[in-house]
Each structure stands twice: as C-alpha cells, then as structure tokens.
Coordinates of C-alpha atoms in Angstrom, one line a residue:
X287 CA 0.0 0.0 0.0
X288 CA 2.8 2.2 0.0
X289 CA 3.5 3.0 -3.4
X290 CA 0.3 3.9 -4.0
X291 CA -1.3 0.7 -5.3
X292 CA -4.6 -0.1 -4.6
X293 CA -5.2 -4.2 -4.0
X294 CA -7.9 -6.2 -5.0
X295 CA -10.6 -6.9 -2.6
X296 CA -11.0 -10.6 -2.0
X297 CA -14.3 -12.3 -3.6
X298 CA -16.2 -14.0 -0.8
X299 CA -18.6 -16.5 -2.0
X300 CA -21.9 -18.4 0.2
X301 CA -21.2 -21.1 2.3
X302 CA -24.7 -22.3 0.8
X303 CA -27.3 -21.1 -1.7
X304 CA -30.2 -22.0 -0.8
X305 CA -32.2 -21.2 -3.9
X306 CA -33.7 -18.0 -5.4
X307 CA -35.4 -15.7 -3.2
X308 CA -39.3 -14.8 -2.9
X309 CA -40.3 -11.6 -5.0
X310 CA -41.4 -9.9 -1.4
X311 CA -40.0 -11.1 1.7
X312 CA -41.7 -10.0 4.8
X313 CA -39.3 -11.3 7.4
X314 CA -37.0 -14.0 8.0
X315 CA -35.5 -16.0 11.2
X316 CA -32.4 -18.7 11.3
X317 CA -31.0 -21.4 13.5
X318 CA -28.4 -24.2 13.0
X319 CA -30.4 -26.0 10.8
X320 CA -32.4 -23.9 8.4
X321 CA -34.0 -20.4 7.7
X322 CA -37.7 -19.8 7.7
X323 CA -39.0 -17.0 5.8
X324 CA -42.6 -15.6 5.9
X325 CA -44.2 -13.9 2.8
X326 CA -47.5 -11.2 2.2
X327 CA -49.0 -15.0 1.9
X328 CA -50.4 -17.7 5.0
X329 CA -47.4 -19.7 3.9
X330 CA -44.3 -20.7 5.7
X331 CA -41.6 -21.5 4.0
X332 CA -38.6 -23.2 5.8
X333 CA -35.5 -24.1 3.7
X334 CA -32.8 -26.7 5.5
X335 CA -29.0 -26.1 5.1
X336 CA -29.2 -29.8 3.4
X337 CA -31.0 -28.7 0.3
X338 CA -34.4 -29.9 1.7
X339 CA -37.8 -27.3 2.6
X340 CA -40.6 -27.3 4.0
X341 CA -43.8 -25.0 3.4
X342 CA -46.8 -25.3 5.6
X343 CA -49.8 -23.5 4.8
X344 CA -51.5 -21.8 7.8
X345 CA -55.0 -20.7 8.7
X346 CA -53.4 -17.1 9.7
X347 CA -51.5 -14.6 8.3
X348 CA -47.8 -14.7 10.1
X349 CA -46.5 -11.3 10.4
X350 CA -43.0 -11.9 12.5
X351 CA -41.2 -14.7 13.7
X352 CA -37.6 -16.0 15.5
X353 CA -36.0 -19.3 15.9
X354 CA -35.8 -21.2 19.2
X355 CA -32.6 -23.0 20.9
X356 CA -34.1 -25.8 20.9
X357 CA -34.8 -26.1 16.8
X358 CA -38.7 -24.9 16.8
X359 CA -40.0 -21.6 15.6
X360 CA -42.4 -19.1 17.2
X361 CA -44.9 -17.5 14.6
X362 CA -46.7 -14.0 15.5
X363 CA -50.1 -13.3 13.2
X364 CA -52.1 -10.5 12.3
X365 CA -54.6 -11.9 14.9
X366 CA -52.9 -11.4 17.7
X367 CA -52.1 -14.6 18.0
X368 CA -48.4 -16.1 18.6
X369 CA -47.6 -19.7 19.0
X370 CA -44.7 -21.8 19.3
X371 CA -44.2 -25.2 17.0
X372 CA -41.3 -27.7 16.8
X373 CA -39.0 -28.1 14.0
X374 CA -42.1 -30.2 12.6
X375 CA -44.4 -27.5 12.7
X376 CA -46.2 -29.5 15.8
X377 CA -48.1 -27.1 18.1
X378 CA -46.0 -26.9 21.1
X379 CA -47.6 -23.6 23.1
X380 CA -50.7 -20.8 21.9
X381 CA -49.6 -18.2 24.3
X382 CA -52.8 -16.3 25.7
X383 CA -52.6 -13.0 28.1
X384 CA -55.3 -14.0 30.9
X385 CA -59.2 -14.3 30.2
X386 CA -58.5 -13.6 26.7
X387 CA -57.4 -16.3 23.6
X388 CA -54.6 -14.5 22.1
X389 CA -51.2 -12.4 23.0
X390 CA -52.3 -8.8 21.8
X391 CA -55.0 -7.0 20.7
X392 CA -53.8 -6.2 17.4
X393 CA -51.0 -7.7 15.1
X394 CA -47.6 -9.1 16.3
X395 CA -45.0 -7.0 15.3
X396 CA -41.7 -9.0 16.8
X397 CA -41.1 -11.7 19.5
X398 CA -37.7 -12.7 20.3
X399 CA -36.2 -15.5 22.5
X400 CA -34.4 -14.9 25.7
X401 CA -31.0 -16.6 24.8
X402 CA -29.8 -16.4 28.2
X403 CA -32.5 -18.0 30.1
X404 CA -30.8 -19.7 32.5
X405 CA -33.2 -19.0 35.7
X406 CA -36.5 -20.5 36.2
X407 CA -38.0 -17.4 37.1
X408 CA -36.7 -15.7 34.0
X409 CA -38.7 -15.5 30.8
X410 CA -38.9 -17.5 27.5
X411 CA -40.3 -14.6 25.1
X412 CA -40.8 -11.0 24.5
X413 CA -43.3 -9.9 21.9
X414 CA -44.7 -6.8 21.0
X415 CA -48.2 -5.8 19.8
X416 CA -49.6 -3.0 17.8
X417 CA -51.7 -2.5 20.9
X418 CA -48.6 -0.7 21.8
X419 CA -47.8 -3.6 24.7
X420 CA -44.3 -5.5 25.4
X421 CA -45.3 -9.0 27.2
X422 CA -43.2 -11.5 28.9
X423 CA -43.9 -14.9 27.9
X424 CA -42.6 -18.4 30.3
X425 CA -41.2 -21.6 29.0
X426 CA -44.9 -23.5 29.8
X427 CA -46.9 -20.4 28.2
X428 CA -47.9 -18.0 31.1
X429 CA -47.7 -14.6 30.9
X430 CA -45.7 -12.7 32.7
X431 CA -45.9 -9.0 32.3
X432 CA -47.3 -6.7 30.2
X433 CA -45.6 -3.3 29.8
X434 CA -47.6 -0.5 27.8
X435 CA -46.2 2.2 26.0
X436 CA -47.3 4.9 24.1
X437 CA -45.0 6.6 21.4
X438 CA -44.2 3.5 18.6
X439 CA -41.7 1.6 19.1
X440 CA -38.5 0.9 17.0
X441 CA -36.3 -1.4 18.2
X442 CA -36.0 -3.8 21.0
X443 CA -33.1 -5.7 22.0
X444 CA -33.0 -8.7 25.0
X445 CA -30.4 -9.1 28.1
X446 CA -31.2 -12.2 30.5
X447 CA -33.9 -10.4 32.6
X448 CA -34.1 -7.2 30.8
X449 CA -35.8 -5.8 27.6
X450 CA -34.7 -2.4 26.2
X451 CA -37.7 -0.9 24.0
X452 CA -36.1 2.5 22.3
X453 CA -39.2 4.6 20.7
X454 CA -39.3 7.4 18.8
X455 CA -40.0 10.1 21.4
X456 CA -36.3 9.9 22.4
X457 CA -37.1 7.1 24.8
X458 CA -35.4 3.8 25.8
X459 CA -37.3 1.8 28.1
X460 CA -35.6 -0.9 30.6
X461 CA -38.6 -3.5 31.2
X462 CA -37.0 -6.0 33.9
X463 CA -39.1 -9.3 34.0
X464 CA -37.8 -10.4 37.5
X465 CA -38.8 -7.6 39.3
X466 CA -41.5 -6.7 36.9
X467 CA -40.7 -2.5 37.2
X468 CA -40.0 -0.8 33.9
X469 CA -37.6 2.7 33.8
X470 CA -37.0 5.2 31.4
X471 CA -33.7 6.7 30.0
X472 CA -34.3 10.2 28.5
X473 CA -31.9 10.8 25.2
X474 CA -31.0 14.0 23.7
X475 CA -32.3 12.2 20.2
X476 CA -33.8 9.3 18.7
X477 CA -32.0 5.4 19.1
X478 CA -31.3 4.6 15.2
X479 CA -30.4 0.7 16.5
X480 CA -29.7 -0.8 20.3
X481 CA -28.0 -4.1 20.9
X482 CA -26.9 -6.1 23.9
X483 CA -23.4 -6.1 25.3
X484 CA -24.0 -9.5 27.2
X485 CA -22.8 -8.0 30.4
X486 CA -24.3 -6.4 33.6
X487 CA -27.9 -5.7 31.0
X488 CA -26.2 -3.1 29.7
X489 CA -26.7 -2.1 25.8
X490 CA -25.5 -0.3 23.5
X491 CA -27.3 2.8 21.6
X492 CA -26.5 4.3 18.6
X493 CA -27.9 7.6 18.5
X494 CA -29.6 9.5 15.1
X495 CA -26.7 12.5 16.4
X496 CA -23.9 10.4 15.3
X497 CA -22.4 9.4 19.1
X498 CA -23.0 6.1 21.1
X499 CA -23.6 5.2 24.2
X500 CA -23.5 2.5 26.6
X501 CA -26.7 2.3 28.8
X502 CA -28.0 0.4 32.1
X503 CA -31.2 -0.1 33.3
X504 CA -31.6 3.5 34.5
X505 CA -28.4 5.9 33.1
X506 CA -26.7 6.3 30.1
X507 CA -23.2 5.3 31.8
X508 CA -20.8 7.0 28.9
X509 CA -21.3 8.2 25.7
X510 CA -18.9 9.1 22.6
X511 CA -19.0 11.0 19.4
X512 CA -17.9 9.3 16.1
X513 CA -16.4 11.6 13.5
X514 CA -18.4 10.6 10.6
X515 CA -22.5 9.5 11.5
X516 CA -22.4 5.5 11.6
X517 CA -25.4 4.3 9.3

C-alpha cells in the first residue's frame, strides 16, 4: 500500500445457496439448521441447510417470527395470535394473556427468545403488539408482564432479565421481568439501533446525532462522538 497501489478486494462466495429468493420477503429468522421466511401469503416457507424445505400453509396470516434453541420456531399473526411449533411445525404452546385467547389485541410485530435464560423465574419470550404492549412470555406459556407504552416503538433488543424498548419520542425503556418494574432513559435524540453487550444488561445505543452510548437499566453510563455519522 505504500507506493500507491490499490489491491484487490478478495471475492467472498456463500457457504450455501439455498435457492432463489421470494419476490417480497416479509421477514426471516435462522437457527443451525435452516432459515424460515414468511411472505405477504399464509405460507411458511422453511428451507434446510441440506437442500431440503418445507412450506406449511397456515389458517393465519404470520407477520413476525424468531428461531428457538431448541430447533422450533415461534410464529406471531395479524390476529394477535403467537404460538410456538417444533421443527415439525407440531403445536407446542398458543400463548394467551389472561381471560383472553390470544397475545395482543392487534397484530404481532416482533417476538424474540431470551437466549440467556438460565433461571427459572426468568422469561422464555418478549413480543410486542400494535396495541402498543411488550409481554413477557414463560417456558410452559404463562404470561408474565405486560408493559404498555405509548409513542411506537422501533427497536427492541433482549439481556437475560431485561428488555430495552427504544421509541421514537427519544425514549429507551428498561422493562426487567424479574422484578416486573420498567424505567426510562431520556436521550438527547432518537436510538437509530440498540444491541446487547452481554454484560451487567447493559446495551448499547447508537444515536440519530452520530455518538453512542452505553446504557444500564436507569443511566446512560458514557457516551462518545464518532467523526463521521455510523449508518
């Protein structure tokens, strides 16, 4: 690089193709096995790292959906319903909130797995509604704890007891499903993305004014300022 010459950036190819891709893909989850992609149709499709798939047509429309650890998926619908299956698409768990027969009151817009659920008292799921709720799901179905909020939400990220809902009123919310409390970090701007560091429930927040921070439960512990604004 010294002289001046520029070198060629290596070609990276796919460890597997896994055929062509739907015209309109409305999202898609992944586990060790195979990828499961949900379309504007009631169809599931679920394509296997050996070459095989699987689509199963289903009496709802699926609007979101993540992969479990141990091989199954959990669907969200349009309903309001959400329900767990195993890797062949049995009916494991319908989760209900109490006296009614579904999760939310309108359409599931994300549920994710707690990965580091490692506690009995700890949850299984966190799935948000357009009913503007955050519920915490257990292993067995029950539900935990519903947290309402207002402004939309736009991103939600997981730590073992904690969820962080960011909004777009310059909001992120710590919802801890142990102690079932909920507390709210005031930022000078909009979160564009949060993610987890995997330590202490802390996070870490990039911010529409170009800095990031790190943020607990109840603080925004340090921030810094990048020169050029990360996408």
């Amino acid at each position: 690089m010294g002289n001046g010459a520029s070198e060629e950036a290596p070609s990276i190819s796919p460890q597997l193709c896994l055929g062509d891709s739907p015209k309109k893909i409305e999202m898609m989850a992944c586990n060790d096995n195979s990828v499961m992609i949900l379309t504007p149709t009631k169809n599931v499709e679920v394509r296997n790292f050996d070459g095989t798939s699987i689509i199963k047509p289903l009496n709802l429309q699926p609007t979101c959906c993540c992969a479990t650890r141990s091989g199954g998926w959990v669907i969200g619908f349009n309903s309001g319903h959400l329900s767990e299956f195993d890797n062949s698409f049995q009916l494991l768990v319908s989760y209900r909130t109490p006296g009614n027969f579904r999760a939310h009151e309108g359409s599931v817009l994300l549920v994710l797995e707690n990965e580091d659920l490692t506690n009995e008292g700890f949850y299984h799921l966190a799935s948000i509604g357009s009913d503007n709720s955050l519920n915490f799901w257990s292993k067995t179905g029950n539900h935990l704890y519903k947290f309402k909020f207002e402004p939309n939400f736009t991103s939600l990220c997981l730590t073992s007891c904690i969820a962080y809902l960011a909004d777009d009123h310059q909001h992120i919310h710590s919802v801890n499903a142990e102690k079932f409390n909920s507390y709210t970090v005031n930022l000078p701007c909009n979160a564009k993305s949060i993610g987890s560091l995997g330590e202490r429930d802390l996070i870490l927040a990039i911010l529409e004014n170009g800095t990031v921070s790190i943020i607990s439960p109840n603080q925004v512990i340090i921030k810094f300022q990048f020169l050029n604004n990360p996408s």
